[in-house]
């Protein structure tokens, strides 16, 4: 049956953490029947009426015209990474010491002298290492398609001419970085020059001299069998891939006989012995254990615990964004109020202010992205009287604007109750601002800035100083403005969490009372949901036809009389 050739000659990419010096590839090169002889055989087989034709490898037959010597038709070599195998041309060139000018040439001269004593292992197959002066012109082809009318782009031209050198640069002591890390206003020329992949690589070529017997060493008979590239990240690129279970690759030489060659590539790197692999695993375990001990020493063995009889609450928050405000250049001033039975460390700051931020249009609304982080650490005493419902801390904030002419305006006030459960919480708070009657205050706000402000921000909710039963805001005029988005990450810590037996007793009494306000708010939420559902039912009832409503009324009357 006819032999199937491997037509996939593209690049393949591998990644390996092992040293690249262990890479070995076995190359087997073999001459196949000449194309002219193959055509003659095809004609003979067609006349004879046979079906399939098998390519037969030519052997060294003394009776053949211009018979070959053993080794001319087939060669098998195992090549290591960056192993230098000399071609016939290089062997004859570097034999002459007078032709050696560079240190590399003199080194090759010594290698050839040693090869003369112990013999060569290759004739046709040879290599070009990363240190040789060789360039594959096909790699510098600037076309990326098969079209004959394609014009290379600027990027293709630059990538074809880039020199990917090995870099082993170490920073010198006392020498700073001269190049700028960030170019704020890049020009078009800078973008074109920087849009080039320049990862340093090492390259090795496995070559074959496919010239006729007696004419080896000519440059026009050299052909690339495989190209190997390796970068510093352990990425190995082969072109073409190793043969494996696939068929061999073919090379057709346009000589006077149009000879046909086939070759295979096999990965024959030595695998790790079980003893060496076991030693490596033991070494990794020892390394990981030492690293774990190092981290434990950094953290410490004593885990910091809150004082007994207290609940520690960590709040890592972020003011994410502000939406739909009238003026630009916004910033947020915020502070947290601790209710009764709450405390915080002496170094803890309970207020802050964000940076000013310009707004941008996103989904048809003006949004100012702050992404301003803050953190709070608080303690709640568990020794709370049974009749008291502890309140949860509240974060008060005001949104302000400051324009180019230093005109200051209040854009809105708002408040957020800190999350009562651990975890991540996204909360959006709506804001409002006080307004005065008439147009004078609005004109003043527009032209010279300034607007009515609150002397006490706790007036947003119920002030802590209020002692009465009812707080009247009659006559206080406000206007709805925008909204502010927050993100909270809450963590709770208490010694009572460690004792499972007391968790149902002591912590239930404290945490349930902590959730008293949340229970009240949940009841209100249920009532609001019920009212909304009732209104939807009424609207749906009004939209029904009148004949259906009259039918339902008569049915209800019949049921009531029955």
XYZ file of C-alpha atoms in Angstrom:
562
model
C 0.000 0.000 0.000
C 1.283 3.503 -0.750
C 3.077 5.238 2.105
C 1.302 8.174 3.730
C 3.396 11.316 4.062
C 3.145 13.762 6.930
C 1.896 17.015 5.396
C 1.749 18.999 8.663
C 4.984 21.023 8.593
C 3.844 23.912 10.785
C 5.230 25.056 14.113
C 4.363 23.444 17.429
C 4.995 24.929 20.866
C 5.909 23.030 24.029
C 6.672 24.184 27.546
C 9.119 22.395 29.802
C 10.610 23.108 33.221
C 13.484 20.669 32.700
C 16.923 21.905 31.579
C 17.009 22.279 27.808
C 20.446 20.640 27.709
C 18.702 17.266 28.207
C 16.846 17.562 24.878
C 17.759 14.886 22.315
C 16.228 14.249 18.888
C 16.895 11.249 16.643
C 16.930 12.096 12.936
C 16.603 9.355 10.337
C 17.202 10.402 6.716
C 16.501 7.971 3.889
C 16.598 8.180 0.096
C 13.496 7.020 -1.798
C 13.182 5.992 -5.447
C 13.871 8.872 -7.853
C 10.794 10.508 -9.285
C 11.683 9.474 -12.839
C 11.990 5.853 -11.743
C 8.748 6.222 -9.795
C 6.888 7.440 -12.905
C 8.235 4.517 -14.877
C 7.098 2.113 -12.164
C 3.646 3.723 -12.140
C 3.310 3.100 -15.852
C 4.453 -0.481 -15.432
C 2.020 -1.077 -12.599
C -0.848 0.397 -14.623
C -0.011 -1.851 -17.574
C 0.250 -4.821 -15.258
C -3.159 -3.996 -13.733
C -2.038 -3.698 -10.132
C -3.662 -1.246 -7.693
C -1.567 0.206 -4.885
C 2.049 1.248 -5.290
C 4.495 1.160 -2.391
C 7.525 3.428 -2.321
C 10.591 1.244 -1.994
C 13.773 2.466 -0.412
C 16.806 2.130 -2.632
C 19.501 -0.101 -1.248
C 23.136 -0.056 -2.077
C 23.176 -2.152 -5.202
C 26.544 -2.493 -6.951
C 24.761 -3.221 -10.194
C 22.935 0.073 -10.203
C 24.214 2.696 -12.543
C 26.546 4.930 -10.537
C 26.163 2.657 -7.515
C 26.124 4.172 -4.006
C 28.359 3.429 -1.093
C 26.849 2.153 2.171
C 25.588 5.129 4.177
C 24.770 7.298 1.162
C 21.095 6.326 1.112
C 20.311 6.187 4.816
C 21.635 7.947 7.892
C 20.486 8.010 11.508
C 21.901 10.439 14.057
C 20.968 11.364 17.642
C 21.451 15.118 18.177
C 21.582 16.906 21.516
C 20.698 20.537 22.151
C 23.290 22.889 20.597
C 25.430 19.944 19.552
C 27.636 20.883 16.644
C 27.763 18.407 13.749
C 29.964 19.617 10.910
C 28.926 19.493 7.291
C 31.299 18.396 4.558
C 31.929 22.023 3.648
C 32.692 23.008 7.250
C 34.827 19.906 7.773
C 37.054 20.829 4.855
C 37.064 24.532 5.764
C 38.074 24.245 9.402
C 40.724 21.635 8.703
C 42.877 24.477 7.445
C 44.102 26.441 10.432
C 44.877 29.457 8.240
C 41.165 29.869 7.488
C 40.300 30.162 11.200
C 40.063 33.843 12.187
C 37.751 34.007 15.186
C 37.941 32.149 18.522
C 34.914 30.107 17.450
C 36.694 29.071 14.234
C 39.761 27.988 16.189
C 37.560 26.003 18.543
C 35.973 24.270 15.573
C 39.467 23.507 14.242
C 40.346 21.716 17.476
C 37.063 19.800 17.360
C 37.757 18.598 13.814
C 41.242 17.450 14.789
C 39.706 15.346 17.542
C 37.102 14.001 15.116
C 39.855 12.810 12.781
C 41.190 10.623 15.575
C 37.866 9.105 16.712
C 35.848 9.384 13.474
C 32.696 11.250 12.388
C 29.196 10.044 13.190
C 27.481 12.002 10.398
C 27.848 12.575 6.673
C 24.725 14.232 5.331
C 22.979 15.359 8.530
C 24.615 18.316 10.289
C 23.623 21.244 12.529
C 23.911 24.985 12.828
C 23.990 26.135 16.433
C 23.058 29.499 17.888
C 26.665 30.671 17.563
C 27.020 29.917 13.842
C 26.683 32.477 11.111
C 23.574 31.102 9.437
C 20.232 32.678 8.546
C 17.216 30.884 7.132
C 15.801 33.248 4.527
C 12.382 31.588 4.661
C 11.942 32.790 8.238
C 12.334 36.390 7.108
C 9.526 36.147 4.593
C 7.257 39.123 5.185
C 4.108 37.649 3.650
C 1.539 36.116 5.954
C -0.860 34.827 3.272
C -0.534 32.912 0.021
C -1.649 35.856 -2.103
C 0.875 37.057 -4.677
C -0.443 40.619 -4.451
C 0.058 40.950 -0.702
C 2.021 43.961 0.524
C 3.828 43.488 3.848
C 2.659 45.662 6.705
C 4.891 47.818 8.849
C 4.678 45.277 11.698
C 5.622 42.391 9.398
C 8.659 44.281 8.120
C 9.845 45.156 11.629
C 9.289 41.618 12.922
C 11.241 40.214 9.980
C 14.227 42.443 10.722
C 14.224 42.329 14.524
C 17.322 40.884 16.196
C 16.253 38.708 19.109
C 19.428 38.630 21.160
C 20.083 36.838 24.389
C 19.943 39.219 27.323
C 21.808 38.596 30.562
C 21.757 42.045 32.103
C 22.079 42.523 35.830
C 21.364 45.838 37.549
C 24.423 47.587 38.831
C 24.557 48.871 42.381
C 23.799 52.562 42.590
C 22.644 52.800 38.984
C 19.011 53.749 38.515
C 16.696 52.936 35.671
C 17.275 55.361 32.858
C 14.311 54.411 30.725
C 10.892 55.640 31.666
C 8.519 52.918 32.758
C 5.412 54.749 31.558
C 5.033 56.984 28.529
C 1.983 59.124 29.166
C 1.682 60.556 25.650
C 3.068 57.986 23.184
C 3.487 59.105 19.610
C 2.464 57.025 16.604
C 6.102 56.239 15.845
C 6.654 55.097 19.444
C 3.611 52.795 19.237
C 4.856 51.270 15.974
C 8.355 50.675 17.323
C 7.129 49.239 20.634
C 4.581 46.869 19.071
C 7.215 44.211 18.392
C 7.836 40.912 20.179
C 11.502 40.868 21.142
C 11.795 37.896 23.480
C 15.410 36.630 23.390
C 15.631 33.084 22.006
C 18.257 30.485 21.178
C 17.966 28.797 17.795
C 19.304 25.534 16.405
C 18.934 24.160 12.879
C 19.094 20.493 11.918
C 20.245 20.421 8.295
C 20.787 17.849 5.550
C 23.123 17.878 2.572
C 21.090 16.218 -0.200
C 23.632 16.601 -2.949
C 24.679 13.679 -5.157
C 27.521 11.410 -4.153
C 30.872 13.049 -4.741
C 29.381 16.565 -4.740
C 28.641 17.056 -1.045
C 29.401 20.424 0.540
C 27.564 22.751 -1.845
C 25.378 25.425 -0.257
C 22.552 24.987 -2.758
C 22.117 21.377 -1.615
C 21.603 22.278 2.050
C 18.030 21.864 3.313
C 16.498 22.560 6.724
C 15.047 19.457 8.365
C 13.984 21.017 11.688
C 14.212 24.382 13.440
C 14.312 24.481 17.251
C 13.866 27.672 19.265
C 13.995 27.980 23.048
C 13.413 31.105 25.142
C 14.181 31.835 28.771
C 10.627 30.930 29.873
C 11.003 27.269 28.914
C 8.976 27.586 25.697
C 10.248 25.205 22.991
C 9.194 25.765 19.379
C 9.699 23.025 16.790
C 9.183 23.361 13.051
C 8.120 20.757 12.043
C 6.942 18.657 14.968
C 8.450 15.323 15.949
C 7.072 12.498 13.856
C 5.784 10.191 16.578
C 3.072 7.912 15.185
C 2.615 10.020 12.061
C 4.197 9.352 8.704
C 7.612 10.646 7.623
C 8.250 14.028 6.062
C 9.268 14.270 2.429
C 11.862 16.365 0.621
C 11.972 16.524 -3.172
C 15.273 17.706 -4.597
C 15.190 19.422 -7.979
C 18.379 17.892 -9.313
C 19.063 16.133 -12.599
C 17.344 13.020 -11.205
C 14.677 14.755 -9.064
C 15.516 12.648 -6.037
C 13.002 12.069 -3.269
C 14.026 11.866 0.407
C 12.107 11.112 3.558
C 13.064 11.747 7.161
C 11.639 11.222 10.633
C 12.164 13.091 13.917
C 11.829 11.298 17.246
C 12.117 12.669 20.758
C 14.638 10.420 22.525
C 15.516 12.467 25.610
C 16.377 10.288 28.560
C 13.571 9.987 31.086
C 14.170 10.567 34.765
C 15.151 7.448 36.657
C 12.875 6.392 39.545
C 15.652 6.970 42.055
C 16.337 10.482 40.754
C 12.614 11.262 40.663
C 12.237 10.107 44.255
C 15.186 12.259 45.325
C 13.619 15.209 43.521
C 10.298 14.713 45.327
C 12.070 14.507 48.675
C 13.951 17.689 47.831
C 10.697 19.485 46.925
C 9.021 18.337 50.139
C 11.960 19.583 52.167
C 11.873 22.903 50.314
C 8.119 23.315 50.896
C 8.442 22.443 54.574
C 11.228 24.985 55.022
C 9.141 27.616 53.251
C 6.173 26.785 55.483
C 8.333 27.182 58.579
C 9.557 30.504 57.248
C 5.986 31.747 56.760
C 5.018 30.513 60.226
C 7.903 32.451 61.725
C 6.763 35.573 59.922
C 3.149 35.226 61.085
C 3.855 33.906 64.557
C 2.340 31.055 66.487
C 0.076 33.165 68.708
C -3.034 34.165 66.802
C -4.305 37.540 67.910
C -7.641 37.204 69.673
C -10.104 39.898 70.736
C -10.582 40.565 74.428
C -12.983 38.281 76.249
C -16.581 39.421 76.236
C -16.256 41.426 73.021
C -17.066 40.981 69.353
C -14.461 42.336 66.943
C -15.730 43.589 63.575
C -13.426 44.362 60.646
C -14.797 46.410 57.782
C -12.752 46.770 54.608
C -14.781 49.117 52.462
C -14.532 50.925 49.177
C -16.340 53.950 47.781
C -16.758 52.672 44.246
C -18.535 55.386 42.272
C -21.006 58.273 42.263
C -23.794 58.529 39.705
C -25.908 61.272 38.187
C -24.768 64.432 39.972
C -25.234 67.914 38.610
C -21.643 69.176 38.688
C -18.293 67.586 37.986
C -15.034 67.201 40.005
C -16.699 65.310 42.831
C -15.248 64.109 46.120
C -16.810 62.420 49.139
C -16.323 63.256 52.803
C -17.395 60.480 55.180
C -17.257 59.534 58.838
C -18.606 56.712 61.001
C -20.661 57.085 64.163
C -20.314 54.443 66.893
C -23.539 53.838 68.851
C -23.761 52.827 72.490
C -21.729 49.754 73.596
C -19.335 50.169 70.635
C -15.664 51.190 70.799
C -12.618 51.338 68.569
C -8.826 51.449 69.054
C -7.257 54.784 69.884
C -5.333 54.910 66.600
C -8.438 54.235 64.509
C -9.545 57.130 62.284
C -13.297 57.236 61.844
C -13.392 59.795 59.020
C -11.852 60.346 55.637
C -12.119 62.081 52.291
C -11.641 60.775 48.776
C -9.734 62.266 45.905
C -11.532 64.537 43.442
C -12.735 62.727 40.364
C -14.044 63.797 36.997
C -17.181 62.190 35.624
C -17.474 60.171 32.437
C -20.517 59.053 30.485
C -21.373 55.397 30.930
C -24.669 53.975 29.662
C -26.182 57.463 29.275
C -25.387 58.574 32.819
C -22.556 60.532 34.393
C -20.362 58.354 36.600
C -17.366 59.325 38.740
C -15.211 56.320 39.694
C -13.430 56.823 43.023
C -12.363 53.285 44.049
C -11.311 54.778 47.374
C -10.547 52.161 50.065
C -11.033 52.524 53.807
C -11.039 50.185 56.801
C -12.562 50.223 60.276
C -11.971 48.053 63.333
C -14.633 48.085 66.043
C -15.536 46.222 69.243
C -18.972 45.467 70.623
C -19.271 44.583 74.264
C -21.203 41.343 74.757
C -22.247 42.446 78.230
C -25.342 44.167 76.890
C -28.456 44.389 78.975
C -31.213 42.094 77.833
C -33.738 44.888 77.278
C -31.370 46.942 75.128
C -31.221 46.427 71.364
C -27.703 47.399 70.284
C -27.583 49.593 67.216
C -25.203 48.953 64.322
C -22.655 51.635 63.301
C -23.701 54.040 60.562
C -21.501 55.558 57.854
C -22.487 59.161 57.070
C -21.206 60.852 53.927
C -21.620 63.994 51.852
C -20.842 64.439 48.171
C -19.169 67.750 47.285
C -17.959 69.411 44.091
C -15.209 71.941 43.464
C -14.830 73.434 39.984
C -12.010 75.280 38.227
C -12.975 78.635 39.799
C -12.898 77.100 43.304
C -16.664 77.212 43.560
C -17.760 74.836 46.288
C -21.126 73.110 46.235
C -22.879 70.417 48.256
C -24.212 67.764 45.886
C -25.902 65.452 48.359
C -26.068 63.820 51.793
C -26.554 60.131 52.565
C -25.940 57.363 55.061
C -25.286 53.619 55.037
C -25.745 51.119 57.856
C -22.679 48.883 57.946
C -23.338 45.228 57.008
C -24.474 43.095 59.928
C -23.336 39.757 58.462
C -19.856 38.660 57.379
C -19.004 38.540 53.708
C -19.048 40.886 50.732
C -21.858 43.393 50.321
C -22.587 45.850 47.492
C -24.765 48.735 48.649
C -26.040 51.742 46.718
C -27.180 54.744 48.771
C -29.350 57.524 47.377
C -28.617 61.110 48.367
C -30.448 64.394 48.752
C -29.549 68.025 49.423
C -31.431 70.811 51.229
C -32.916 73.592 49.111
C -34.388 77.005 49.866
C -37.516 78.602 48.483
C -37.164 80.905 45.510
C -34.600 81.160 42.751
C -32.028 83.344 44.516
C -30.295 80.415 46.212
C -30.122 78.463 42.949
C -28.677 81.476 41.126
C -26.117 81.892 43.894
C -25.278 78.186 43.643
C -24.772 78.435 39.887
C -22.723 81.652 39.691
C -20.696 81.929 42.917
C -21.162 78.494 44.464
C -22.365 77.701 47.933
C -25.621 76.088 49.015
C -27.527 75.266 52.214
C -25.593 72.808 54.380
C -26.228 70.688 57.456
C -24.419 71.704 60.612
C -24.730 68.166 61.983
C -24.424 65.314 59.461
C -26.170 62.930 61.838
C -29.342 64.866 61.002
C -29.411 62.679 57.867
C -30.860 60.010 60.159
C -31.838 60.428 63.812
C -29.129 62.414 65.601
C -27.469 60.700 68.526
C -28.108 63.753 70.704
C -31.874 63.583 70.156
C -33.660 62.492 73.344
C -37.311 62.988 72.403
C -39.896 60.560 71.138
C -40.613 62.156 67.751
C -38.280 64.089 65.465
C -40.163 66.605 63.317
C -38.752 67.690 59.964
C -41.776 69.738 58.994
C -40.825 72.583 56.647
C -37.439 71.066 55.763
C -37.223 71.142 51.933
C -34.948 68.708 50.127
C -34.213 67.627 46.587
C -33.189 64.160 45.411
C -29.786 64.168 43.674
C -27.679 61.119 42.755
C -26.469 57.901 44.334
C -23.195 56.477 45.650
C -22.072 52.835 45.366
C -20.198 51.120 48.206
C -18.531 47.731 48.529
C -17.974 46.227 51.991
C -16.044 43.160 53.157
C -17.040 42.355 56.746
C -15.327 39.943 59.168
C -16.429 38.986 62.688
C -14.201 37.546 65.409
C -15.058 36.498 68.947
C -13.834 34.041 71.561
C -17.385 32.775 71.873
C -17.156 31.322 68.373
C -14.605 28.790 69.655
C -16.893 27.326 72.304
C -19.626 25.415 70.512
C -21.571 24.742 73.680
C -21.903 28.406 74.525
C -22.477 29.462 70.918
C -26.199 28.731 71.107
C -26.580 30.448 74.454
C -24.363 33.513 74.778
C -23.884 34.437 71.121
C -27.531 33.842 70.324
C -28.500 36.416 72.933
C -26.031 38.956 71.562
C -26.204 38.386 67.811
C -29.968 38.081 67.821
C -30.228 41.412 69.552
C -27.707 42.773 67.071
C -30.088 41.715 64.370
C -33.046 43.337 66.110
C -32.865 46.354 63.897
C -32.449 44.120 60.858
C -35.518 42.118 61.913
C -37.519 45.324 62.167
C -36.296 46.406 58.752
C -37.089 42.961 57.316
C -40.673 43.252 58.635
C -40.987 46.634 56.970
C -39.594 45.153 53.758
C -42.214 42.400 53.857
C -44.995 44.963 54.374
C -43.684 47.074 51.504
C -43.545 44.017 49.246
C -47.116 43.160 50.210
C -48.300 46.663 49.373
C -46.541 46.562 45.991
C -48.093 43.177 45.192
C -51.524 44.509 46.174
C -51.147 47.509 43.877
C -50.088 45.252 40.985
C -53.174 43.092 41.547
C -55.392 46.159 41.522
C -53.801 47.387 38.299
C -54.218 43.962 36.702
C -57.855 43.898 37.830
C -58.535 47.306 36.309
C -57.063 46.203 32.986
C -59.462 43.224 32.670
C -62.557 43.538 30.405
C -65.853 44.538 32.046
C -67.732 41.364 31.023
C -65.234 39.213 32.946
C -65.593 41.440 36.021
C -69.439 41.242 35.854
C -69.270 37.450 35.525
C -67.043 37.171 38.583
C -69.411 39.429 40.605
C -72.474 37.281 39.756
C -70.528 34.152 40.662
C -69.603 35.659 44.029
C -73.270 36.577 44.680
C -74.430 33.045 43.872
C -71.809 31.583 46.198
C -72.811 33.992 49.007
C -76.571 33.141 48.657
C -75.839 29.446 48.560
